[in-house]
Tab-separated table of C-alpha atoms in Angstrom:
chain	number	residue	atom	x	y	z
D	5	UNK	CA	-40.154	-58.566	229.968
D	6	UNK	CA	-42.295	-56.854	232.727
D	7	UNK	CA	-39.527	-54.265	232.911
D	8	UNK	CA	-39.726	-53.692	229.497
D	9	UNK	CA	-43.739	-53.099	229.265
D	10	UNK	CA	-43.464	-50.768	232.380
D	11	UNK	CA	-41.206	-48.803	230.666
D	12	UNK	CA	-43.128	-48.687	227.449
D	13	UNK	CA	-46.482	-47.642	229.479
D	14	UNK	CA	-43.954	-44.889	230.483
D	15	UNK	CA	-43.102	-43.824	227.425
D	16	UNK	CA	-46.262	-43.604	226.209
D	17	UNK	CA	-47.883	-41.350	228.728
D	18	UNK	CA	-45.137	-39.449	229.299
D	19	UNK	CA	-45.399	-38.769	225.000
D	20	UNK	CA	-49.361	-38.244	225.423
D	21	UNK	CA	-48.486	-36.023	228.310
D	22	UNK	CA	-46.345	-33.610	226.385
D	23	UNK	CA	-49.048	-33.450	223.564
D	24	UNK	CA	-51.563	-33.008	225.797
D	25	UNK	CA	-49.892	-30.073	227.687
D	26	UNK	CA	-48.933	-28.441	224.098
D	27	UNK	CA	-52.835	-27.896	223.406
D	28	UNK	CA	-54.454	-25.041	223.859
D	29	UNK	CA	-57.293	-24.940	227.193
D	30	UNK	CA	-60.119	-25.203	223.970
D	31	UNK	CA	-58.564	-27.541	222.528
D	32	UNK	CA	-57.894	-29.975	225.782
D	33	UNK	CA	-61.254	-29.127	226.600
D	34	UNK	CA	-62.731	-30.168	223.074
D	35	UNK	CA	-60.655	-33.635	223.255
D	36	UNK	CA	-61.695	-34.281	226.830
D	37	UNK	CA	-65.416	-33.681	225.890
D	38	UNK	CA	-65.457	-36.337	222.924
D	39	UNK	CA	-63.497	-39.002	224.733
D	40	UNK	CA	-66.515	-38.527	227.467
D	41	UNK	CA	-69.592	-38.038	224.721
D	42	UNK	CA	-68.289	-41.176	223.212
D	43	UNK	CA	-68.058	-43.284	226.609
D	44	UNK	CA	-71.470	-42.214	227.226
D	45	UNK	CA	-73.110	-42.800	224.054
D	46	UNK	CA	-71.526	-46.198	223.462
D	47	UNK	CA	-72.406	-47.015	227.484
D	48	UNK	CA	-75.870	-48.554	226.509
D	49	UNK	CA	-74.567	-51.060	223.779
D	50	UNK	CA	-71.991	-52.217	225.901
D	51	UNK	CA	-74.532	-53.120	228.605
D	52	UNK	CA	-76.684	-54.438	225.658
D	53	UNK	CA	-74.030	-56.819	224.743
D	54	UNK	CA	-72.676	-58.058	228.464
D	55	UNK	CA	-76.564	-59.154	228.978
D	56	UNK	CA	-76.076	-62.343	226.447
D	57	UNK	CA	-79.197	-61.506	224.860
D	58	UNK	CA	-77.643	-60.787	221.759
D	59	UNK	CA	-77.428	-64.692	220.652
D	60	UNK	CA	-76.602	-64.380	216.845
D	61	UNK	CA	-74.261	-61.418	217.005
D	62	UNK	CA	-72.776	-61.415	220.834
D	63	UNK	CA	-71.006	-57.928	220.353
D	64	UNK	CA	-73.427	-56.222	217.921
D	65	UNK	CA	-77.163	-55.577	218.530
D	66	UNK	CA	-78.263	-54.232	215.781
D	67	UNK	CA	-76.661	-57.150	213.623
D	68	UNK	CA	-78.141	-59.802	216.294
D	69	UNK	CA	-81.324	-58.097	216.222
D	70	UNK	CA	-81.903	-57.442	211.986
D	71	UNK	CA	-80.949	-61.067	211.601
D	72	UNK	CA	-83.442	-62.480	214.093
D	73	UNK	CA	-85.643	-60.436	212.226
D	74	UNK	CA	-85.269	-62.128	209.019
D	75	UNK	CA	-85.002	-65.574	210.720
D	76	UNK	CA	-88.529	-64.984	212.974
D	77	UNK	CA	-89.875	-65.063	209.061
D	78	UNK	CA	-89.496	-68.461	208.786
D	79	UNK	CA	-92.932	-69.222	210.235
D	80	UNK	CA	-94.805	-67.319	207.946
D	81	UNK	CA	-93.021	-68.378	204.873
D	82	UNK	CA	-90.517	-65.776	204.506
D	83	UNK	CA	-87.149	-68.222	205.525
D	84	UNK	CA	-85.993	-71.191	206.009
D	85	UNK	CA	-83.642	-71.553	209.462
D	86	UNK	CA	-80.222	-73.041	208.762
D	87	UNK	CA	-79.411	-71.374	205.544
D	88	UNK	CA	-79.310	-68.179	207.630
D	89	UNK	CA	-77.762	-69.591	210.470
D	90	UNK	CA	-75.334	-70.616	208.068
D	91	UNK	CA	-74.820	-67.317	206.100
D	92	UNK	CA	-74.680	-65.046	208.880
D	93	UNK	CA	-71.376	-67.194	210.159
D	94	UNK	CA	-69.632	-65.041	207.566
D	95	UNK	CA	-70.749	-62.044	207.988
D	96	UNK	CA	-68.361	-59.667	210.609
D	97	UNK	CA	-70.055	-57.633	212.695
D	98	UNK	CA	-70.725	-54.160	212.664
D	99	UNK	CA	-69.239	-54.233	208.738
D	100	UNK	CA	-72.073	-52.988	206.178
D	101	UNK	CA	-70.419	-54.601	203.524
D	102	UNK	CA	-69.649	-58.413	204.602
D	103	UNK	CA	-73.718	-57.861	205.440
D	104	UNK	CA	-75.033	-57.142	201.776
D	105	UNK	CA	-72.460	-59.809	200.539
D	106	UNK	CA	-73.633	-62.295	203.101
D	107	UNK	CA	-76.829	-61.353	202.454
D	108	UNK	CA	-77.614	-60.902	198.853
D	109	UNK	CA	-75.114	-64.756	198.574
D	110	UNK	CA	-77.936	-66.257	200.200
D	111	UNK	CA	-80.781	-64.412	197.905
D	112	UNK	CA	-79.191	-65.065	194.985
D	113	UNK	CA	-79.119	-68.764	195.772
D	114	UNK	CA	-82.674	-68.883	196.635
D	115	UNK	CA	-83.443	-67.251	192.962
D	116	UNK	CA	-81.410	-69.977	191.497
D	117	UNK	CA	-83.362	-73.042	193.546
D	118	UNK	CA	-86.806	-70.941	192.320
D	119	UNK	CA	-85.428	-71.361	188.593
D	120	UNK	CA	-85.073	-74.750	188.945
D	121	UNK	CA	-88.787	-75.002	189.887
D	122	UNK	CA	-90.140	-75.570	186.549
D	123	UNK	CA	-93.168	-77.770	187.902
D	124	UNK	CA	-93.813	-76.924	191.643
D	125	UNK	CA	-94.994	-73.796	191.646
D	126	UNK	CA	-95.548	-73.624	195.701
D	127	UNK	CA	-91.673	-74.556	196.151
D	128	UNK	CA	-91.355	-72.060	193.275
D	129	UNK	CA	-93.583	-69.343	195.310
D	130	UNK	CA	-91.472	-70.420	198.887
D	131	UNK	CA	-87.619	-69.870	197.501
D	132	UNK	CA	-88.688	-66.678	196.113
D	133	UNK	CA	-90.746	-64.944	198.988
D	134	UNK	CA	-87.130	-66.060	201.311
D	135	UNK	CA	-84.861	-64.345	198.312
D	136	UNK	CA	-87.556	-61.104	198.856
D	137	UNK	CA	-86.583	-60.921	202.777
D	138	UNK	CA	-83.190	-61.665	201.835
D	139	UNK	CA	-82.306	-58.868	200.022
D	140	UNK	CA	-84.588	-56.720	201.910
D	141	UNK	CA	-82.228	-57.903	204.805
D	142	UNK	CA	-79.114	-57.177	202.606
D	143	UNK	CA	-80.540	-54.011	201.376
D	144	UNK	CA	-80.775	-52.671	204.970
D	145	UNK	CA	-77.507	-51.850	205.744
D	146	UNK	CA	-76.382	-50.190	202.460
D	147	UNK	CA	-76.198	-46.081	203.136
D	148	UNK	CA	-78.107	-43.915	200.785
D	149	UNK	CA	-75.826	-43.209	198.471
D	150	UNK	CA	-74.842	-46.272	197.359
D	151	UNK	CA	-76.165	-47.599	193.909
D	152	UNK	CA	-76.658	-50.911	195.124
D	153	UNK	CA	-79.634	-49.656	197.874
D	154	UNK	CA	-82.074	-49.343	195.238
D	155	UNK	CA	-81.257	-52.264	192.643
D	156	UNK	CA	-81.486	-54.983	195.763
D	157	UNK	CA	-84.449	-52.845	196.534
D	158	UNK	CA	-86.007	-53.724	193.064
D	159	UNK	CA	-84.655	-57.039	193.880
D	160	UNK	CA	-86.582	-57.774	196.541
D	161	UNK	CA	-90.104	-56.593	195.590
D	162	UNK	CA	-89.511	-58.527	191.748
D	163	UNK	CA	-89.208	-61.772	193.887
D	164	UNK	CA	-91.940	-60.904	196.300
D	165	UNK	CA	-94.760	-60.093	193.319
D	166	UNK	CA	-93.047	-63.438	191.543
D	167	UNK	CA	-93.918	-65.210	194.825
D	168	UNK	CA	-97.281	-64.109	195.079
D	169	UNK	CA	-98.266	-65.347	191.829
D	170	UNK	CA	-96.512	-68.444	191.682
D	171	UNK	CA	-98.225	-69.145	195.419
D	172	UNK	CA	-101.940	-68.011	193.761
D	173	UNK	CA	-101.858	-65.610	196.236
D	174	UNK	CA	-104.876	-62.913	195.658
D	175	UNK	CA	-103.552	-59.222	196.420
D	176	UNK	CA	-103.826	-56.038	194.520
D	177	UNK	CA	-101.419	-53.485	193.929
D	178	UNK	CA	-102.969	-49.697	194.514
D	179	UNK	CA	-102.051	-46.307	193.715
D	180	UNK	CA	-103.030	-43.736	196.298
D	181	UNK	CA	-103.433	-39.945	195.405
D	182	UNK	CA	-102.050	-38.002	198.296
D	183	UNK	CA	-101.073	-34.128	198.325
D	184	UNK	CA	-99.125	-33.998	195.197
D	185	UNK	CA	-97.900	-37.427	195.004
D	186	UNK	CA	-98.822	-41.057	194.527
D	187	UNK	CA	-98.433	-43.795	197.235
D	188	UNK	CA	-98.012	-47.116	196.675
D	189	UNK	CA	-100.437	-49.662	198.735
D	190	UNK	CA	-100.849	-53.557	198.171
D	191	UNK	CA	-104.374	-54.857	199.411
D	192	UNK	CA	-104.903	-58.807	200.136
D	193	UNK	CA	-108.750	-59.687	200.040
D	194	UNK	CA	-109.741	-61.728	203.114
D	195	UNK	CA	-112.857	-64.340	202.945
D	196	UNK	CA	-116.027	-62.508	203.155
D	197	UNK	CA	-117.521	-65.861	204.451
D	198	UNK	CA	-115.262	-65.205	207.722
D	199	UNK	CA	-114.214	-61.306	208.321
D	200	UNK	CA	-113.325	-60.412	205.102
D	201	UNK	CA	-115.146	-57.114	205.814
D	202	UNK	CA	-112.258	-56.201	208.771
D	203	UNK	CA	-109.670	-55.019	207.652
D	204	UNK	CA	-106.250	-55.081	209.299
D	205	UNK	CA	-104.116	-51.832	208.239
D	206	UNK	CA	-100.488	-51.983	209.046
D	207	UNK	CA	-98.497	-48.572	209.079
D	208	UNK	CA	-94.753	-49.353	208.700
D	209	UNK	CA	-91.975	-47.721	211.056
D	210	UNK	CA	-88.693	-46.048	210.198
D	211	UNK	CA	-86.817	-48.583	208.172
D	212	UNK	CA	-89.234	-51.293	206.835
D	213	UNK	CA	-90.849	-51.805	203.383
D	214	UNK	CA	-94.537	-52.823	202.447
D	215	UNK	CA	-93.698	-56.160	201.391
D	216	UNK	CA	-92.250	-57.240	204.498
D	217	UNK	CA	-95.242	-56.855	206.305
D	218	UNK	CA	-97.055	-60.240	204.975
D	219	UNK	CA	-94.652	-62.041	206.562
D	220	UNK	CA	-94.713	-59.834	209.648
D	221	UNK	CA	-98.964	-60.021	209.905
D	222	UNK	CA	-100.238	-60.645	206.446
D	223	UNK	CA	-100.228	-64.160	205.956
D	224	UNK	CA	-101.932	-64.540	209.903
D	225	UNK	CA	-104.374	-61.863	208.844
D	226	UNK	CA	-105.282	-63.819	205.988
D	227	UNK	CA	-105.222	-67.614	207.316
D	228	UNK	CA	-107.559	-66.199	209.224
D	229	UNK	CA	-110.360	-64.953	206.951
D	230	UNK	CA	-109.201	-60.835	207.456
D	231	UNK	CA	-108.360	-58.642	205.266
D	232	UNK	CA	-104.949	-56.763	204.851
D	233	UNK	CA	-103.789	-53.681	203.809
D	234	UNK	CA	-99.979	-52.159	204.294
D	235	UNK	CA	-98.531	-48.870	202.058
D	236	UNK	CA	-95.356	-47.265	202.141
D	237	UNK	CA	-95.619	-43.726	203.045
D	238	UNK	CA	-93.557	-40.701	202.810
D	239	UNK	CA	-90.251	-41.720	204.394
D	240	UNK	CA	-90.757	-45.360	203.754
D	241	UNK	CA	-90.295	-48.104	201.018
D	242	UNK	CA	-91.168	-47.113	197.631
D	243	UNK	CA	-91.890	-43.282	198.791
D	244	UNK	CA	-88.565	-42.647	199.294
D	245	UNK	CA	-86.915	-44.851	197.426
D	246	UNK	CA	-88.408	-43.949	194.160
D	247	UNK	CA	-89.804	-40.626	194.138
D	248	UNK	CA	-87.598	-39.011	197.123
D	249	UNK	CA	-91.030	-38.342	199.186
D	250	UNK	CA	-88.817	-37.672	203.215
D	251	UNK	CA	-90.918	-38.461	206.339
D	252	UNK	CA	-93.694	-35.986	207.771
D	253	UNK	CA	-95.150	-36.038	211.085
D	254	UNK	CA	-98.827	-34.716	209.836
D	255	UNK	CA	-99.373	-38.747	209.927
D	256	UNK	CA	-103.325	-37.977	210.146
D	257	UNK	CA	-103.265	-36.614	206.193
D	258	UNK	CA	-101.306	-39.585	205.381
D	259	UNK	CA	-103.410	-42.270	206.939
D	260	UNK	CA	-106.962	-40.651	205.988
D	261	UNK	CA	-105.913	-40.671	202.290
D	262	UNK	CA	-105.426	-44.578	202.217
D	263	UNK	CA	-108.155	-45.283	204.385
D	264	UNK	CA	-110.541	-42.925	201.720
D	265	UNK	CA	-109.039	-45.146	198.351
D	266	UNK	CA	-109.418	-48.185	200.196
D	267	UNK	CA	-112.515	-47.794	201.030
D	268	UNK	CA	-113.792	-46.064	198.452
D	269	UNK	CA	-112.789	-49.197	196.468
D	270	UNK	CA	-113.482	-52.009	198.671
D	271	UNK	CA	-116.953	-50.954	200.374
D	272	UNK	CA	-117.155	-54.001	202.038
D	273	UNK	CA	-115.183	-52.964	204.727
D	274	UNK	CA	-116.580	-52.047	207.458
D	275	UNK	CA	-114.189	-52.412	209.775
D	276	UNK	CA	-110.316	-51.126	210.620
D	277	UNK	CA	-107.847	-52.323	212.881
D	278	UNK	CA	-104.951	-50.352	212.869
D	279	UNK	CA	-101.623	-51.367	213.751
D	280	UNK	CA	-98.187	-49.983	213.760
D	281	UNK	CA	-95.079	-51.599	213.186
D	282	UNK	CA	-92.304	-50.038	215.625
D	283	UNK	CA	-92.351	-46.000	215.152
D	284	UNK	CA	-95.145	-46.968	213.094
D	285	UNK	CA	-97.361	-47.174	216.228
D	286	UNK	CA	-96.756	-42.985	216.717
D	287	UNK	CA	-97.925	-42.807	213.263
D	288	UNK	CA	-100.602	-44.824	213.638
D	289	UNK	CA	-101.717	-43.250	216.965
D	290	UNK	CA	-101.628	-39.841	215.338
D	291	UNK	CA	-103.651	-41.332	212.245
D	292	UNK	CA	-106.350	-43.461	215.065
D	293	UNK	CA	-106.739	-40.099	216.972
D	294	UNK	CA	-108.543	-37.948	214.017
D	295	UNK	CA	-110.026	-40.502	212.538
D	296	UNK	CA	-113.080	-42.376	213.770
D	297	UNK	CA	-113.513	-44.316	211.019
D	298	UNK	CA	-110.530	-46.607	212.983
D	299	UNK	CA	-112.323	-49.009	214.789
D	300	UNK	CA	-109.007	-50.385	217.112
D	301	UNK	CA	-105.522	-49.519	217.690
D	302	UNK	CA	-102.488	-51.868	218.015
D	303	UNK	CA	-99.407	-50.516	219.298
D	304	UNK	CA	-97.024	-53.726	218.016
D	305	UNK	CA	-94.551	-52.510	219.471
D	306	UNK	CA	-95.054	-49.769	222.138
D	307	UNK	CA	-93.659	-46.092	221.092
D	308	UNK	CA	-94.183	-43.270	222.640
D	309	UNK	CA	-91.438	-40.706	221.433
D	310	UNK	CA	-89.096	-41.453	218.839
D	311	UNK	CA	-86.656	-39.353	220.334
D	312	UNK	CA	-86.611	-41.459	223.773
D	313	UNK	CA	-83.661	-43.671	223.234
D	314	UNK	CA	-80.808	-40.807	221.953
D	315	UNK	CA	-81.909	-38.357	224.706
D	316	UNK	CA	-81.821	-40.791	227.081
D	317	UNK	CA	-78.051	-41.896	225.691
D	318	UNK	CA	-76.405	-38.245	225.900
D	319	UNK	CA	-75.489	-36.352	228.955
D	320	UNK	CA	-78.383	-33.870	229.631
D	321	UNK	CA	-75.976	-30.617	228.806
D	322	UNK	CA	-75.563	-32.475	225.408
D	323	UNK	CA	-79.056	-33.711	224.643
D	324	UNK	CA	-80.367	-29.663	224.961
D	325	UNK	CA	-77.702	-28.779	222.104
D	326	UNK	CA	-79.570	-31.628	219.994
D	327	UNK	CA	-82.872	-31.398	220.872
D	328	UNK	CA	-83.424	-27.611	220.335
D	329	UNK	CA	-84.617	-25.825	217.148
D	330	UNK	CA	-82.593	-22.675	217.959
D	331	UNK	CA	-78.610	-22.739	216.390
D	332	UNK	CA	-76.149	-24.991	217.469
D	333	UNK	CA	-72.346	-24.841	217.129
D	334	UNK	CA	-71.150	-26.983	214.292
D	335	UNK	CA	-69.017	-29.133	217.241
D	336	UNK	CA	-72.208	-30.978	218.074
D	337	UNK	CA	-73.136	-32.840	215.129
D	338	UNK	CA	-68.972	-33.128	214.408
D	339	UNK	CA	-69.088	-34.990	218.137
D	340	UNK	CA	-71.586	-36.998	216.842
D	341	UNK	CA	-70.339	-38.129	213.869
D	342	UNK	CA	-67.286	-39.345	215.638
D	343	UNK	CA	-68.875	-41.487	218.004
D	344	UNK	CA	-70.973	-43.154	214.978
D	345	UNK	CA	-67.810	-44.513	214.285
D	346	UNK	CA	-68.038	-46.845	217.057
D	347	UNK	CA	-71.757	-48.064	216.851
D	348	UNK	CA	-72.775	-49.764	214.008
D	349	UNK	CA	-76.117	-49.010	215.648
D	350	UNK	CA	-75.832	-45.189	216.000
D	351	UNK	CA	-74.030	-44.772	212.569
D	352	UNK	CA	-77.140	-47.214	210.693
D	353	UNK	CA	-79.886	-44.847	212.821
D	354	UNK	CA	-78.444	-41.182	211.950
D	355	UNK	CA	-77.385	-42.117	208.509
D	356	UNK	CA	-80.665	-43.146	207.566
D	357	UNK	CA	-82.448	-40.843	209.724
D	358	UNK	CA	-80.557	-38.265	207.207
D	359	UNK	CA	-81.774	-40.004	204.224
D	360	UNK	CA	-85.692	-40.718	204.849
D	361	UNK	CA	-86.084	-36.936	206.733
D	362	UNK	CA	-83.856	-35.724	204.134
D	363	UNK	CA	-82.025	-33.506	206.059
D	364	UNK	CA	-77.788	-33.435	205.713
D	365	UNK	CA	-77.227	-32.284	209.522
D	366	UNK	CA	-76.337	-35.528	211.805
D	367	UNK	CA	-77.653	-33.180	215.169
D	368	UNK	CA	-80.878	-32.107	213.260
D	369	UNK	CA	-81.654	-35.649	212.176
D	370	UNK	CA	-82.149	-36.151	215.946
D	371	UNK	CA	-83.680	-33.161	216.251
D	372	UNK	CA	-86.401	-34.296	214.299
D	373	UNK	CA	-86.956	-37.124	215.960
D	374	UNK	CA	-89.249	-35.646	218.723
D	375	UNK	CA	-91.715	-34.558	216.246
D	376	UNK	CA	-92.832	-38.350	215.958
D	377	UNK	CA	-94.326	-38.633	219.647
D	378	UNK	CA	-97.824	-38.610	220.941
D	379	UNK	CA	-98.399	-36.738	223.962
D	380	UNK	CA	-100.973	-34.520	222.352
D	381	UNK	CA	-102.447	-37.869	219.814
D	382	UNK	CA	-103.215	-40.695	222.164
D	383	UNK	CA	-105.837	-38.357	224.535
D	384	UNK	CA	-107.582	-38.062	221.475
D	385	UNK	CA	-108.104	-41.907	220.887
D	386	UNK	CA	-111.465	-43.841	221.525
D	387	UNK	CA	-110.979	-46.933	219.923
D	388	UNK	CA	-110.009	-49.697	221.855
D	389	UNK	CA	-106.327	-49.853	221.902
D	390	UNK	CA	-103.386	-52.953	222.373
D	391	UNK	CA	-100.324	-52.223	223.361
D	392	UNK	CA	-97.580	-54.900	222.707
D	393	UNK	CA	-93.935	-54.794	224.615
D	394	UNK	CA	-90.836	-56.792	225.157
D	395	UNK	CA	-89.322	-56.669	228.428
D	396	UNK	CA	-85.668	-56.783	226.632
D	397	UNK	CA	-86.577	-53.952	224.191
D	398	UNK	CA	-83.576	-52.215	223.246
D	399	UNK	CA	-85.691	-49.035	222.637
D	400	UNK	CA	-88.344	-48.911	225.443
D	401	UNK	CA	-88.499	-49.147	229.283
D	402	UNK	CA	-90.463	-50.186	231.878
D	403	UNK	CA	-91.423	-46.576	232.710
D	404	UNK	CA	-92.431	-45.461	229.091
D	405	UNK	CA	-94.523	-48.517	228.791
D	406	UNK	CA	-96.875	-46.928	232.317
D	407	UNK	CA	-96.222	-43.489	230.158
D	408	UNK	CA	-97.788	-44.924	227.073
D	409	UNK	CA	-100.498	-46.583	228.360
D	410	UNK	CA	-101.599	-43.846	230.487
D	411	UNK	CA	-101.724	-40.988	227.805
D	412	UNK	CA	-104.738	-43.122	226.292
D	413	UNK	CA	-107.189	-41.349	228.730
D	414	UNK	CA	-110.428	-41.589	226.457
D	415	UNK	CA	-109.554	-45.126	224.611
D	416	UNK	CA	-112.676	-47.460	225.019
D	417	UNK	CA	-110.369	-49.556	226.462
D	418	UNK	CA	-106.299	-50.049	227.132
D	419	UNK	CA	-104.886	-53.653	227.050
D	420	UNK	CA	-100.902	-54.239	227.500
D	421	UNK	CA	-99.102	-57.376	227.258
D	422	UNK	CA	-95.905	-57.392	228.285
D	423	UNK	CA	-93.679	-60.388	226.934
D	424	UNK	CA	-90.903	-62.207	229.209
D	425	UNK	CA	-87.722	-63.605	228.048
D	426	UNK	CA	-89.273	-67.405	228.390
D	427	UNK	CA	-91.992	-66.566	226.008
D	428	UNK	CA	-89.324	-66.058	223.249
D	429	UNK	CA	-91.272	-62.518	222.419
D	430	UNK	CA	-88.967	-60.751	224.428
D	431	UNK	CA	-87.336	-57.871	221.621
D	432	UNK	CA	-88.454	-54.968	220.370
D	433	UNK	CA	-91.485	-55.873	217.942
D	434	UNK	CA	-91.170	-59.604	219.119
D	435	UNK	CA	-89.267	-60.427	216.549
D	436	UNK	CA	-88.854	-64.847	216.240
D	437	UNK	CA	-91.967	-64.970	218.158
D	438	UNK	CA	-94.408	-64.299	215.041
D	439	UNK	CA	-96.950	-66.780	215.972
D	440	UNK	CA	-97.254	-65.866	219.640
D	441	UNK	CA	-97.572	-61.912	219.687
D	442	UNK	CA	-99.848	-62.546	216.450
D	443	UNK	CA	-102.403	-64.644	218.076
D	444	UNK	CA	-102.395	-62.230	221.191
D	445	UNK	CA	-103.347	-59.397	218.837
D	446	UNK	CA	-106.319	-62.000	216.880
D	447	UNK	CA	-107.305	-63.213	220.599
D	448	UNK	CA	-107.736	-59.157	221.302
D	449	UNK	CA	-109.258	-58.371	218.087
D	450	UNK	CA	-111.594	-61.156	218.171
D	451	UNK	CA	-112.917	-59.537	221.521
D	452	UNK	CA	-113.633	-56.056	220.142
D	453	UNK	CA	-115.759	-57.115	216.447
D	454	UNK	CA	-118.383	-55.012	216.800
């Protein structure tokens, strides 16, 4: 039997041999490059997923890490534990479509126990708010071009504004006027008798939605007497999901025009903590540092260029055919489509990096990315600022976190808080540690009221 494989092993390089020696030197050369590019690139995730950190999908981080990010919503009324626990036992790893079906299965049930609710309107309220995250959740995974992105879309936000009003919940849907377009905005009074007149202002990162962001700080805003405020802006949610509005980096123009309806229709406010969610803290830094009416900055979870993680994944020789606006050879974003073959996490990232920047070339997707950083923002900021980190973050180190907090060289002040594995607050945007990081930021904010 041992003879046999030997000889087999043999055979086979002796066959890829001959091939190999029938190529021409470009050719060889082209092959060798790829088979390198895509060791390289997929290096990271396979360190990722020898740690053991990735506890609900062992081989797949970005599975593991979107699930624990619908699960962490269980504290703020957005889950319920063993259903998903239970759902996500079926769903294979790294496959977009076992996901949605996993997913959506376990909205659609929680629509059915809500229709059964004839009576209690707060169980009512609770089954529909988990079928919102659900099919946000199921949503997530579905490229652009599918049909089925924007019907769950719908989905979710008919449950969430179903939830809201069977829960009594006090909010307000706005319309804000912004270049040529409308933006879409959902304000949640706080209690006037408390701090109703702060208002907490969450900008949303690459890949989340409005709604999500009462479960994520909403509901802790409001237990405790704030005001909330989140929008989808061009890139995000609604934006691009309805009118086709692609991400811009002139975050500033963005930003000022919510802050003028919101205020201009709730002049009670007199003061705004702004926070971003993920890449939403570049936004948010770019919005704080030309805008004084900002009163603090949150940083939930540190970001200091969005183009940090992929540069840092290439070889350098590669990285400077990405990261360069003059031409590049058509091999490079080729390469790079053949290694997203191989990383459910690279393949989610570029194909809806294509999608929200609305741009068709995989390389110049990247490209883009280092137009969301802050080196020239965050030396503009005064407010106080918070900045909020994992020590497991799959997108930040240890030296961008020194980086970050060091490029706020005016801020009245610069607080970090770096979370350990014990504390359970550990991943990027602490996600299943909702009412730990939260209290940390109400603990900091409580500090600064003026």
């Amino acid at each position: 039997m041992e003879t046999q494989r030997t000889n087999l092993l043999h055979k086979t390089a002796d066959g890829l041999g001959r091939f190999f020696r029938r190529l021409t030197w470009k050719r060889r050369g082209f092959i060798l490059f790829v088979v390198v590019l895509t060791a390289v690139l997929l290096r990271p995730l396979w360190q990722r997923a020898e740690t053991g950190t990735s506890q609900l999908f062992p081989t797949d981080q970005t599975y593991h890490y979107e699930s624990l990010r619908a699960l962490g919503y269980a504290t703020t009324g957005g889950a319920d534990v063993n259903e998903i626990l239970h759902a996500i036992g079926d769903i294979e790893a790294g496959d977009p479509e076992s996901w949605y079906q996993g997913w959506t299965a376990l909205a659609d049930r929680k629509m059915a126990e809500a229709a059964r609710y004839e009576h209690d309107q707060i169980g009512q309220g609770n089954a529909l708010l988990s079928a919102a995250n659900y099919y946000r959740t199921a949503e997530f995974m579905l490229y652009a071009d599918d049909a089925r992105k924007l019907e769950t879309y719908r989905q979710s936000t008919a449950a969430f504004y179903r939830g809201l009003e069977s829960l009594a919940v006090s909010h307000e849907q706005m319309e804000i006027p912004y270049q040529d377009h409308v933006l879409d905005g959902i304000y949640f009074p706080g209690d006037m008798a408390q701090h109703g007149d702060t208002l907490i202002l969450m900008i949303n990162g690459y890949d989340s939605i409005k709604e999500e962001t009462y479960f994520t700080l909403g509901q802790e805003a409001l237990a405790r007497g704030f005001s909330f405020m989140s929008y989808d802006g061009p890139g995000q949610g609604s934006a691009i999901r309805e009118n086709g509005i692609p991400f811009t980096p002139a975050w500033g123009d963005v930003n000022r025009a919510v802050v003028d309806e919101v205020t201009t229709a709730h002049p009670e406010i007199r003061q705004i903590v702004l926070v971003g969610f993920s890449m939403g803290s570049i936004l948010a830094t770019k919005a704080a540092a030309v805008d004084p009416r900002i009163s603090m900055l949150v940083q939930y979870n540190i970001m200091y260029d969005f183009s940090f993680t992929p540069r840092e994944s290439m070889p350098a020789s590669f990285a400077d055919r990405v990261f360069t606006d003059e031409p590049r050879p058509a091999w490079v974003s080729q390469a790079l489509g053949y290694t997203m073959r191989f990383s459910s996490e690279q393949d989610w990232a570029i194909r809806h990096g294509s999608w929200v920047m609305g741009i068709d070339d995989y390389a110049e997707v990247l490209n883009q990315y280092r137009y969301y950083e802050i080196s020239q923002d965050a030396p503009e900021v005064t407010a106080p600022v918070l900045l909020l980190v994992g020590e497991n973050d799959h997108f930040v180190n240890e030296e961008l976190v020194v980086t970050t907090a060091d490029s706020f060289r005016q801020a009245a002040s610069i607080t970090s808080i770096i979370y350990d594995a014990q504390s359970g607050a550990d991943e990027h945007c602490q996600v299943g540690a909702m009412h730990l990081w939260s209290a940390d930021l109400f603990e900091w904010v409580y500090a600064n009221l003026g």
